[in-house]
Structure formats: structure tokens, C-alpha cells
């Protein structure tokens, strides 16, 4: 059977118009990271009908990725994530315009990675502080809207950073702080509601010093659904898109949705208090 774009995405019509589907086909999305969230971001957006992608990742698949990464299988062990996910995306849409960045996101690849991009979706590992800081700074400088959706427990926390509004740095206040401080500020800033902490049954599994923590496929897939919906609204200029300091957290385990608002980001008194308490408790203690 021949591949025909209009037939492949016909079931999207109704939630989007035929003209809007054509608009999505013309858009280019950049995704850094092809692991837990980045890989499922790519496949979800490919099924939405986005026509072009820039994808970056330097890593290969390992058996420790099996619990959450859509590209991790016995047949892909040891293979580059960016190549595996590119093949999976092209299996959905063989007409994709897809540029791979197998060296990951670096100062050298940054200009090409963001060239001609309509939207950036953050798929980097939680601990990829330098690459994340560099990516969001570039988005702010180039006027590219950016979405980050974090998998927290069995849910997701979502923040949008839009041109001319609060930047990633203004919200999180990373600066040149140590990585451990960046990790704390990122976690507290992503999810001020902290819905996930109440059901963490093995706190010792969080090992910030080793840059390792627990994860679930449910969290990653909820991230992709939320981020793709924000992407659709941004790219089609339709729907309520709230930028940081607005955000939201949805937790499927607790059946809760909380919209958050933290003027000043991590400078907000509530955030400063939350960070102070987190430092006292330590990363492995329940909230």
C-alpha cells in the first residue's frame, strides 16, 4: 500500500481542520534527547503529522533503558538512540525531513540544530544541565517557543517558555551554580505542587550524586501527550497556551491536576521556602 500523507493523518481531522493539518506538515520541531521522553516525543509528534524534525542524542541503548524508553529493545541494544528513533519515525512517515545530530547538543552543533526551527521540545535527561541551559538560552535569543514536560512518578509537569516572556533562566535561576543546586532548583521549579512525592515508596532510589533516579513509562508517555498538545496549540496558534511562570502538573496515580503560578520563578517566596525544606530533607526523603 502506498504512503499518502492525507490518508495517514485523516483521523486527526475533526480535532484539526484539513488546513491545520497541512500547517502541521509544514512545521519543523527540534528535540534534544532521544531517551525516555525525547523518543516518545518524536513518535507522538510524527503521528500528529509534523513534517520535519531536528533530533540530537549522543547515547546508545542499554538494558537499563527498557522500563521507559520506546526505542529500547533487545534488537537495539548498543545502537545509537538517534539512529533507532529516526528509523522508527520514518517508518511512520517515510516523507519526513529529518536531520540527525549524533554528537548531541554542543556549542558546535547548536546553530544548525536550531536553524529554521518552529518549536523546541525538551527531551534531555534530567541531569543534562549544560545542554539544557544552552538550549533554552538559544531559544530565548532566537525567539523560538519551547516546551518542557518532566516525567515525575506516574505523571508529568509542564512548562512553556514563549518568545518575549519569562525565560528558562529567569524562572529557574541556574546561573553558574553547582549541578546539585541546579538539580534541586529544576525539580522544585518544574513541579511546585509536588504531587509525586507522596507515593515514593523507595526514597533511597533517588541518587542525585550518581545522577540516577526512578522512572516509569507512564510518566514518559503522559509527558509526550501533554507536550504534543502544547505543541499543537503553539504551532496552530489556537487554544490557551500559558507561559511560565504558569505551569501545571498532572498525576495519574493520585488522580490530580494542579495548575501552578510562581511569579519570579524560583525567586518566589514559596519556591525559596520549598527549596530550603528540600535541602534540609535531602533528595531521598518524602514530601
PDB file of C-alpha atoms in Angstrom:
ATOM      1  CA  UNK A   1       0.000   0.000   0.000  1.00  0.00           C
ATOM      2  CA  UNK A   2       1.375   3.401  -0.972  1.00  0.00           C
ATOM      3  CA  UNK A   3       2.006   6.053   1.664  1.00  0.00           C
ATOM      4  CA  UNK A   4      -0.296   9.061   1.224  1.00  0.00           C
ATOM      5  CA  UNK A   5       0.029  11.802   3.838  1.00  0.00           C
ATOM      6  CA  UNK A   6      -3.623  12.862   3.742  1.00  0.00           C
ATOM      7  CA  UNK A   7      -4.781   9.282   4.323  1.00  0.00           C
ATOM      8  CA  UNK A   8      -2.198   8.611   7.051  1.00  0.00           C
ATOM      9  CA  UNK A   9      -3.443  11.552   9.129  1.00  0.00           C
ATOM     10  CA  UNK A  10      -7.102  11.573   8.101  1.00  0.00           C
ATOM     11  CA  UNK A  11      -8.230  10.540  11.595  1.00  0.00           C
ATOM     12  CA  UNK A  12      -6.737  13.762  13.007  1.00  0.00           C
ATOM     13  CA  UNK A  13      -9.318  15.735  11.035  1.00  0.00           C
ATOM     14  CA  UNK A  14     -12.123  16.823  13.302  1.00  0.00           C
ATOM     15  CA  UNK A  15      -9.787  17.842  16.095  1.00  0.00           C
ATOM     16  CA  UNK A  16      -7.863  19.836  13.499  1.00  0.00           C
ATOM     17  CA  UNK A  17      -9.047  21.107  10.140  1.00  0.00           C
ATOM     18  CA  UNK A  18      -7.546  19.925   6.851  1.00  0.00           C
ATOM     19  CA  UNK A  19      -5.864  23.319   6.534  1.00  0.00           C
ATOM     20  CA  UNK A  20      -4.396  22.998  10.048  1.00  0.00           C
ATOM     21  CA  UNK A  21      -3.114  19.514   9.250  1.00  0.00           C
ATOM     22  CA  UNK A  22      -1.341  20.983   6.245  1.00  0.00           C
ATOM     23  CA  UNK A  23       0.156  23.621   8.532  1.00  0.00           C
ATOM     24  CA  UNK A  24       1.485  20.928  10.878  1.00  0.00           C
ATOM     25  CA  UNK A  25       3.026  19.177   7.890  1.00  0.00           C
ATOM     26  CA  UNK A  26       4.995  22.347   7.111  1.00  0.00           C
ATOM     27  CA  UNK A  27       6.430  22.754  10.628  1.00  0.00           C
ATOM     28  CA  UNK A  28       9.899  21.832  11.883  1.00  0.00           C
ATOM     29  CA  UNK A  29      10.381  20.744  15.510  1.00  0.00           C
ATOM     30  CA  UNK A  30      13.721  20.295  17.289  1.00  0.00           C
ATOM     31  CA  UNK A  31      14.034  17.672  20.031  1.00  0.00           C
ATOM     32  CA  UNK A  32      17.219  17.236  22.050  1.00  0.00           C
ATOM     33  CA  UNK A  33      17.443  13.812  23.679  1.00  0.00           C
ATOM     34  CA  UNK A  34      16.022  10.579  22.260  1.00  0.00           C
ATOM     35  CA  UNK A  35      15.692   8.679  25.531  1.00  0.00           C
ATOM     36  CA  UNK A  36      12.758   8.332  27.920  1.00  0.00           C
ATOM     37  CA  UNK A  37      10.783  11.408  26.945  1.00  0.00           C
ATOM     38  CA  UNK A  38      12.568  12.530  23.786  1.00  0.00           C
ATOM     39  CA  UNK A  39      11.951   9.321  21.870  1.00  0.00           C
ATOM     40  CA  UNK A  40       8.236   9.228  22.605  1.00  0.00           C
ATOM     41  CA  UNK A  41       8.028  12.985  21.874  1.00  0.00           C
ATOM     42  CA  UNK A  42       9.354  12.301  18.382  1.00  0.00           C
ATOM     43  CA  UNK A  43       6.988   9.417  17.642  1.00  0.00           C
ATOM     44  CA  UNK A  44       3.966  11.249  19.056  1.00  0.00           C
ATOM     45  CA  UNK A  45       4.665  14.370  17.010  1.00  0.00           C
ATOM     46  CA  UNK A  46       5.336  12.260  13.929  1.00  0.00           C
ATOM     47  CA  UNK A  47       1.872  10.711  14.346  1.00  0.00           C
ATOM     48  CA  UNK A  48       0.446  14.217  14.724  1.00  0.00           C
ATOM     49  CA  UNK A  49       1.759  14.867  11.230  1.00  0.00           C
ATOM     50  CA  UNK A  50       4.671  17.237  11.891  1.00  0.00           C
ATOM     51  CA  UNK A  51       6.701  17.187   8.683  1.00  0.00           C
ATOM     52  CA  UNK A  52      10.277  17.921   9.773  1.00  0.00           C
ATOM     53  CA  UNK A  53      12.496  17.316  12.785  1.00  0.00           C
ATOM     54  CA  UNK A  54      15.955  18.027  14.105  1.00  0.00           C
ATOM     55  CA  UNK A  55      16.891  15.347  16.652  1.00  0.00           C
ATOM     56  CA  UNK A  56      20.013  15.157  18.811  1.00  0.00           C
ATOM     57  CA  UNK A  57      21.491  12.449  21.049  1.00  0.00           C
ATOM     58  CA  UNK A  58      24.995  11.007  21.502  1.00  0.00           C
ATOM     59  CA  UNK A  59      23.989   7.950  23.574  1.00  0.00           C
ATOM     60  CA  UNK A  60      23.326   4.282  22.787  1.00  0.00           C
ATOM     61  CA  UNK A  61      20.624   1.979  24.140  1.00  0.00           C
ATOM     62  CA  UNK A  62      21.311  -0.054  27.268  1.00  0.00           C
ATOM     63  CA  UNK A  63      19.234  -2.639  29.116  1.00  0.00           C
ATOM     64  CA  UNK A  64      18.656  -0.114  31.924  1.00  0.00           C
ATOM     65  CA  UNK A  65      16.534   1.848  29.409  1.00  0.00           C
ATOM     66  CA  UNK A  66      13.953  -0.941  28.959  1.00  0.00           C
ATOM     67  CA  UNK A  67      11.478   0.274  31.584  1.00  0.00           C
ATOM     68  CA  UNK A  68      10.711   3.582  29.875  1.00  0.00           C
ATOM     69  CA  UNK A  69      12.411   4.244  26.516  1.00  0.00           C
ATOM     70  CA  UNK A  70      10.336   3.429  23.426  1.00  0.00           C
ATOM     71  CA  UNK A  71      13.394   2.658  21.306  1.00  0.00           C
ATOM     72  CA  UNK A  72      14.954   0.245  23.809  1.00  0.00           C
ATOM     73  CA  UNK A  73      14.574  -3.401  22.750  1.00  0.00           C
ATOM     74  CA  UNK A  74      16.805  -6.459  22.574  1.00  0.00           C
ATOM     75  CA  UNK A  75      17.392  -5.771  18.882  1.00  0.00           C
ATOM     76  CA  UNK A  76      18.544  -2.172  19.515  1.00  0.00           C
ATOM     77  CA  UNK A  77      20.956  -2.786  22.419  1.00  0.00           C
ATOM     78  CA  UNK A  78      24.169  -0.851  21.804  1.00  0.00           C
ATOM     79  CA  UNK A  79      22.733   1.065  18.859  1.00  0.00           C
ATOM     80  CA  UNK A  80      22.718   4.886  18.708  1.00  0.00           C
ATOM     81  CA  UNK A  81      19.426   6.263  20.016  1.00  0.00           C
ATOM     82  CA  UNK A  82      19.272   8.959  17.348  1.00  0.00           C
ATOM     83  CA  UNK A  83      19.517   6.354  14.548  1.00  0.00           C
ATOM     84  CA  UNK A  84      16.980   3.970  16.075  1.00  0.00           C
ATOM     85  CA  UNK A  85      14.398   6.706  16.663  1.00  0.00           C
ATOM     86  CA  UNK A  86      14.983   8.213  13.230  1.00  0.00           C
ATOM     87  CA  UNK A  87      14.199   4.830  11.668  1.00  0.00           C
ATOM     88  CA  UNK A  88      11.078   4.419  13.823  1.00  0.00           C
ATOM     89  CA  UNK A  89       9.818   7.898  12.887  1.00  0.00           C
ATOM     90  CA  UNK A  90      10.453   7.274   9.179  1.00  0.00           C
ATOM     91  CA  UNK A  91       8.528   4.021   9.491  1.00  0.00           C
ATOM     92  CA  UNK A  92       5.546   6.179  10.485  1.00  0.00           C
ATOM     93  CA  UNK A  93       6.148   8.854   7.845  1.00  0.00           C
ATOM     94  CA  UNK A  94       8.637   7.965   5.084  1.00  0.00           C
ATOM     95  CA  UNK A  95       8.409  11.542   3.778  1.00  0.00           C
ATOM     96  CA  UNK A  96       9.816  13.070   6.966  1.00  0.00           C
ATOM     97  CA  UNK A  97      12.511  15.699   6.609  1.00  0.00           C
ATOM     98  CA  UNK A  98      14.689  14.559   9.467  1.00  0.00           C
ATOM     99  CA  UNK A  99      18.141  15.857  10.398  1.00  0.00           C
ATOM    100  CA  UNK A 100      20.143  13.843  12.933  1.00  0.00           C
ATOM    101  CA  UNK A 101      22.738  15.250  15.321  1.00  0.00           C
ATOM    102  CA  UNK A 102      24.599  12.156  16.577  1.00  0.00           C
ATOM    103  CA  UNK A 103      27.106  14.189  18.574  1.00  0.00           C
ATOM    104  CA  UNK A 104      24.286  15.565  20.709  1.00  0.00           C
ATOM    105  CA  UNK A 105      23.721  19.203  21.503  1.00  0.00           C
ATOM    106  CA  UNK A 106      27.023  21.099  21.717  1.00  0.00           C
ATOM    107  CA  UNK A 107      28.281  24.600  21.087  1.00  0.00           C
ATOM    108  CA  UNK A 108      29.341  23.431  17.621  1.00  0.00           C
ATOM    109  CA  UNK A 109      26.004  21.823  16.688  1.00  0.00           C
ATOM    110  CA  UNK A 110      23.773  24.444  18.317  1.00  0.00           C
ATOM    111  CA  UNK A 111      23.437  26.851  15.321  1.00  0.00           C
ATOM    112  CA  UNK A 112      22.483  24.087  12.877  1.00  0.00           C
ATOM    113  CA  UNK A 113      20.213  22.382  15.393  1.00  0.00           C
ATOM    114  CA  UNK A 114      18.001  25.459  15.749  1.00  0.00           C
ATOM    115  CA  UNK A 115      18.181  26.649  12.122  1.00  0.00           C
ATOM    116  CA  UNK A 116      14.691  27.049  10.652  1.00  0.00           C
ATOM    117  CA  UNK A 117      13.018  25.539  13.724  1.00  0.00           C
ATOM    118  CA  UNK A 118       9.446  26.498  14.688  1.00  0.00           C
ATOM    119  CA  UNK A 119       9.408  24.881  18.143  1.00  0.00           C
ATOM    120  CA  UNK A 120      11.794  23.221  20.598  1.00  0.00           C
ATOM    121  CA  UNK A 121      10.659  20.287  22.740  1.00  0.00           C
ATOM    122  CA  UNK A 122      12.958  19.375  25.619  1.00  0.00           C
ATOM    123  CA  UNK A 123      13.755  15.660  25.738  1.00  0.00           C
ATOM    124  CA  UNK A 124      17.064  15.854  27.576  1.00  0.00           C
ATOM    125  CA  UNK A 125      17.949  13.709  30.547  1.00  0.00           C
ATOM    126  CA  UNK A 126      17.117  15.363  33.882  1.00  0.00           C
ATOM    127  CA  UNK A 127      20.818  15.746  34.650  1.00  0.00           C
ATOM    128  CA  UNK A 128      21.896  17.225  31.277  1.00  0.00           C
ATOM    129  CA  UNK A 129      22.311  20.645  32.865  1.00  0.00           C
ATOM    130  CA  UNK A 130      24.814  22.224  30.454  1.00  0.00           C
ATOM    131  CA  UNK A 131      22.977  21.134  27.303  1.00  0.00           C
ATOM    132  CA  UNK A 132      19.589  22.174  28.710  1.00  0.00           C
ATOM    133  CA  UNK A 133      20.845  25.596  29.810  1.00  0.00           C
ATOM    134  CA  UNK A 134      22.441  26.117  26.391  1.00  0.00           C
ATOM    135  CA  UNK A 135      19.302  25.016  24.512  1.00  0.00           C
ATOM    136  CA  UNK A 136      16.871  27.240  26.379  1.00  0.00           C
ATOM    137  CA  UNK A 137      19.228  30.226  26.194  1.00  0.00           C
ATOM    138  CA  UNK A 138      19.346  29.760  22.419  1.00  0.00           C
ATOM    139  CA  UNK A 139      15.538  29.589  22.245  1.00  0.00           C
ATOM    140  CA  UNK A 140      15.232  32.846  24.200  1.00  0.00           C
ATOM    141  CA  UNK A 141      17.816  34.503  21.969  1.00  0.00           C
ATOM    142  CA  UNK A 142      16.302  33.275  18.696  1.00  0.00           C
ATOM    143  CA  UNK A 143      12.649  33.750  19.662  1.00  0.00           C
ATOM    144  CA  UNK A 144      11.794  30.033  19.438  1.00  0.00           C
ATOM    145  CA  UNK A 145       8.967  28.782  21.674  1.00  0.00           C
ATOM    146  CA  UNK A 146       9.989  25.891  23.918  1.00  0.00           C
ATOM    147  CA  UNK A 147       8.136  23.211  25.870  1.00  0.00           C
ATOM    148  CA  UNK A 148       9.481  21.080  28.695  1.00  0.00           C
ATOM    149  CA  UNK A 149       7.449  18.216  30.155  1.00  0.00           C
ATOM    150  CA  UNK A 150       9.053  16.283  33.003  1.00  0.00           C
ATOM    151  CA  UNK A 151       8.140  12.675  33.896  1.00  0.00           C
ATOM    152  CA  UNK A 152       7.606  12.734  37.651  1.00  0.00           C
ATOM    153  CA  UNK A 153       6.395   9.485  39.181  1.00  0.00           C
ATOM    154  CA  UNK A 154       3.317   8.457  37.220  1.00  0.00           C
ATOM    155  CA  UNK A 155       2.567  11.916  35.915  1.00  0.00           C
ATOM    156  CA  UNK A 156       4.006  14.957  34.213  1.00  0.00           C
ATOM    157  CA  UNK A 157       4.812  18.591  34.970  1.00  0.00           C
ATOM    158  CA  UNK A 158       4.676  21.031  32.043  1.00  0.00           C
ATOM    159  CA  UNK A 159       6.157  24.484  31.450  1.00  0.00           C
ATOM    160  CA  UNK A 160       6.104  26.623  28.297  1.00  0.00           C
ATOM    161  CA  UNK A 161       8.699  29.289  27.558  1.00  0.00           C
ATOM    162  CA  UNK A 162       7.455  31.652  24.868  1.00  0.00           C
ATOM    163  CA  UNK A 163       9.206  34.461  22.958  1.00  0.00           C
ATOM    164  CA  UNK A 164       9.155  37.794  24.785  1.00  0.00           C
ATOM    165  CA  UNK A 165       8.029  36.244  28.061  1.00  0.00           C
ATOM    166  CA  UNK A 166       9.789  34.767  31.091  1.00  0.00           C
ATOM    167  CA  UNK A 167      12.877  32.796  30.088  1.00  0.00           C
ATOM    168  CA  UNK A 168      14.117  29.463  31.429  1.00  0.00           C
ATOM    169  CA  UNK A 169      16.959  31.211  33.252  1.00  0.00           C
ATOM    170  CA  UNK A 170      14.657  33.824  34.758  1.00  0.00           C
ATOM    171  CA  UNK A 171      12.359  31.072  36.029  1.00  0.00           C
ATOM    172  CA  UNK A 172      14.865  28.536  37.361  1.00  0.00           C
ATOM    173  CA  UNK A 173      17.762  30.841  38.264  1.00  0.00           C
ATOM    174  CA  UNK A 174      20.513  28.351  37.447  1.00  0.00           C
ATOM    175  CA  UNK A 175      23.318  30.740  36.554  1.00  0.00           C
ATOM    176  CA  UNK A 176      26.694  29.110  37.258  1.00  0.00           C
ATOM    177  CA  UNK A 177      25.515  27.249  40.355  1.00  0.00           C
ATOM    178  CA  UNK A 178      26.788  23.708  41.109  1.00  0.00           C
ATOM    179  CA  UNK A 179      24.988  20.790  39.482  1.00  0.00           C
ATOM    180  CA  UNK A 180      23.424  19.616  42.743  1.00  0.00           C
ATOM    181  CA  UNK A 181      21.860  23.040  43.241  1.00  0.00           C
ATOM    182  CA  UNK A 182      20.656  23.066  39.634  1.00  0.00           C
ATOM    183  CA  UNK A 183      19.040  19.659  40.182  1.00  0.00           C
ATOM    184  CA  UNK A 184      17.169  20.901  43.234  1.00  0.00           C
ATOM    185  CA  UNK A 185      16.067  24.114  41.525  1.00  0.00           C
ATOM    186  CA  UNK A 186      14.946  22.205  38.439  1.00  0.00           C
ATOM    187  CA  UNK A 187      12.885  19.698  40.420  1.00  0.00           C
ATOM    188  CA  UNK A 188      11.237  22.260  42.686  1.00  0.00           C
ATOM    189  CA  UNK A 189      10.660  24.674  39.809  1.00  0.00           C
ATOM    190  CA  UNK A 190       9.162  22.061  37.494  1.00  0.00           C
ATOM    191  CA  UNK A 191       6.591  20.847  39.982  1.00  0.00           C
ATOM    192  CA  UNK A 192       5.729  23.360  42.707  1.00  0.00           C
ATOM    193  CA  UNK A 193       2.682  21.230  43.575  1.00  0.00           C
ATOM    194  CA  UNK A 194       4.889  18.206  44.331  1.00  0.00           C
ATOM    195  CA  UNK A 195       2.116  15.694  43.650  1.00  0.00           C
ATOM    196  CA  UNK A 196       4.515  12.820  43.003  1.00  0.00           C
ATOM    197  CA  UNK A 197       6.369  12.809  46.318  1.00  0.00           C
ATOM    198  CA  UNK A 198       3.585  11.304  48.405  1.00  0.00           C
ATOM    199  CA  UNK A 199       3.793   7.823  46.850  1.00  0.00           C
ATOM    200  CA  UNK A 200       7.554   7.401  46.525  1.00  0.00           C
ATOM    201  CA  UNK A 201       7.885   4.013  48.279  1.00  0.00           C
ATOM    202  CA  UNK A 202      11.687   3.650  47.982  1.00  0.00           C
ATOM    203  CA  UNK A 203      13.235   7.069  48.668  1.00  0.00           C
ATOM    204  CA  UNK A 204      16.729   5.565  48.566  1.00  0.00           C
ATOM    205  CA  UNK A 205      16.285   5.024  44.802  1.00  0.00           C
ATOM    206  CA  UNK A 206      16.917   8.745  44.290  1.00  0.00           C
ATOM    207  CA  UNK A 207      20.683   9.152  43.970  1.00  0.00           C
ATOM    208  CA  UNK A 208      21.414  12.681  42.791  1.00  0.00           C
ATOM    209  CA  UNK A 209      25.159  12.287  43.306  1.00  0.00           C
ATOM    210  CA  UNK A 210      25.100   9.347  40.874  1.00  0.00           C
ATOM    211  CA  UNK A 211      22.696  11.219  38.567  1.00  0.00           C
ATOM    212  CA  UNK A 212      20.134   8.457  38.833  1.00  0.00           C
ATOM    213  CA  UNK A 213      16.509   8.226  39.918  1.00  0.00           C
ATOM    214  CA  UNK A 214      13.371   6.117  39.471  1.00  0.00           C
ATOM    215  CA  UNK A 215      11.185   6.486  36.392  1.00  0.00           C
ATOM    216  CA  UNK A 216       8.098   5.000  34.733  1.00  0.00           C
ATOM    217  CA  UNK A 217       6.877   4.573  31.168  1.00  0.00           C
ATOM    218  CA  UNK A 218       3.557   6.100  32.273  1.00  0.00           C
ATOM    219  CA  UNK A 219       5.309   9.333  33.167  1.00  0.00           C
ATOM    220  CA  UNK A 220       7.135   9.444  29.831  1.00  0.00           C
ATOM    221  CA  UNK A 221       4.003   8.786  27.781  1.00  0.00           C
ATOM    222  CA  UNK A 222       1.960  11.342  29.725  1.00  0.00           C
ATOM    223  CA  UNK A 223       4.767  13.829  29.038  1.00  0.00           C
ATOM    224  CA  UNK A 224       4.514  13.163  25.323  1.00  0.00           C
ATOM    225  CA  UNK A 225       0.754  13.619  25.256  1.00  0.00           C
ATOM    226  CA  UNK A 226       0.955  16.866  27.192  1.00  0.00           C
ATOM    227  CA  UNK A 227       3.899  18.271  25.228  1.00  0.00           C
ATOM    228  CA  UNK A 228       2.362  17.367  21.863  1.00  0.00           C
ATOM    229  CA  UNK A 229      -0.864  19.121  22.847  1.00  0.00           C
ATOM    230  CA  UNK A 230       1.071  22.260  23.818  1.00  0.00           C
ATOM    231  CA  UNK A 231       2.984  21.946  20.539  1.00  0.00           C
ATOM    232  CA  UNK A 232      -0.248  21.756  18.544  1.00  0.00           C
ATOM    233  CA  UNK A 233      -1.644  24.863  20.234  1.00  0.00           C
ATOM    234  CA  UNK A 234       1.586  26.827  19.744  1.00  0.00           C
ATOM    235  CA  UNK A 235       2.086  25.821  16.102  1.00  0.00           C
ATOM    236  CA  UNK A 236      -1.560  26.356  15.123  1.00  0.00           C
ATOM    237  CA  UNK A 237      -1.984  29.458  17.302  1.00  0.00           C
ATOM    238  CA  UNK A 238      -5.200  28.009  18.692  1.00  0.00           C
ATOM    239  CA  UNK A 239      -6.075  27.271  22.297  1.00  0.00           C
ATOM    240  CA  UNK A 240      -4.965  28.514  25.694  1.00  0.00           C
ATOM    241  CA  UNK A 241      -1.163  28.456  25.947  1.00  0.00           C
ATOM    242  CA  UNK A 242       0.116  29.684  29.281  1.00  0.00           C
ATOM    243  CA  UNK A 243       3.775  30.551  29.589  1.00  0.00           C
ATOM    244  CA  UNK A 244       5.986  30.387  32.658  1.00  0.00           C
ATOM    245  CA  UNK A 245       5.579  31.357  35.454  1.00  0.00           C
ATOM    246  CA  UNK A 246       2.345  29.422  34.770  1.00  0.00           C
ATOM    247  CA  UNK A 247       2.632  25.644  34.658  1.00  0.00           C
ATOM    248  CA  UNK A 248       0.709  22.532  35.531  1.00  0.00           C
ATOM    249  CA  UNK A 249       1.237  19.067  36.980  1.00  0.00           C
ATOM    250  CA  UNK A 250      -0.972  16.066  36.314  1.00  0.00           C
ATOM    251  CA  UNK A 251      -0.539  12.912  38.370  1.00  0.00           C
ATOM    252  CA  UNK A 252      -2.409   9.806  37.188  1.00  0.00           C
ATOM    253  CA  UNK A 253      -1.631   7.837  40.345  1.00  0.00           C
ATOM    254  CA  UNK A 254      -3.258  10.469  42.546  1.00  0.00           C
ATOM    255  CA  UNK A 255      -5.943  11.473  40.006  1.00  0.00           C
ATOM    256  CA  UNK A 256      -4.978  15.106  40.411  1.00  0.00           C
ATOM    257  CA  UNK A 257      -4.362  18.090  38.175  1.00  0.00           C
ATOM    258  CA  UNK A 258      -2.905  21.269  39.673  1.00  0.00           C
ATOM    259  CA  UNK A 259      -2.191  24.477  37.772  1.00  0.00           C
ATOM    260  CA  UNK A 260       0.672  26.437  39.301  1.00  0.00           C
ATOM    261  CA  UNK A 261       1.697  30.096  39.177  1.00  0.00           C
ATOM    262  CA  UNK A 262       5.022  31.214  40.573  1.00  0.00           C
ATOM    263  CA  UNK A 263       5.739  34.866  39.710  1.00  0.00           C
ATOM    264  CA  UNK A 264       9.509  35.284  39.791  1.00  0.00           C
ATOM    265  CA  UNK A 265      10.018  31.555  39.372  1.00  0.00           C
ATOM    266  CA  UNK A 266      12.396  30.187  41.964  1.00  0.00           C
ATOM    267  CA  UNK A 267      12.779  33.687  43.420  1.00  0.00           C
ATOM    268  CA  UNK A 268       9.172  33.464  44.579  1.00  0.00           C
ATOM    269  CA  UNK A 269       8.945  33.217  48.407  1.00  0.00           C
ATOM    270  CA  UNK A 270       7.028  29.938  48.157  1.00  0.00           C
ATOM    271  CA  UNK A 271       9.727  28.465  45.944  1.00  0.00           C
ATOM    272  CA  UNK A 272      12.506  29.701  48.199  1.00  0.00           C
ATOM    273  CA  UNK A 273      10.788  28.038  51.145  1.00  0.00           C
ATOM    274  CA  UNK A 274      10.314  24.797  49.183  1.00  0.00           C
ATOM    275  CA  UNK A 275      13.995  24.740  48.243  1.00  0.00           C
ATOM    276  CA  UNK A 276      15.058  25.400  51.813  1.00  0.00           C
ATOM    277  CA  UNK A 277      12.916  22.495  53.051  1.00  0.00           C
ATOM    278  CA  UNK A 278      14.228  20.240  50.286  1.00  0.00           C
ATOM    279  CA  UNK A 279      17.825  20.977  51.275  1.00  0.00           C
ATOM    280  CA  UNK A 280      17.045  20.064  54.878  1.00  0.00           C
ATOM    281  CA  UNK A 281      15.223  16.849  53.969  1.00  0.00           C
ATOM    282  CA  UNK A 282      17.609  15.581  51.360  1.00  0.00           C
ATOM    283  CA  UNK A 283      16.627  14.235  47.914  1.00  0.00           C
ATOM    284  CA  UNK A 284      15.518  10.816  49.143  1.00  0.00           C
ATOM    285  CA  UNK A 285      13.011  11.967  51.750  1.00  0.00           C
ATOM    286  CA  UNK A 286       9.277  12.055  51.061  1.00  0.00           C
ATOM    287  CA  UNK A 287       7.456  15.337  50.932  1.00  0.00           C
TER     288      UNK A 287
END
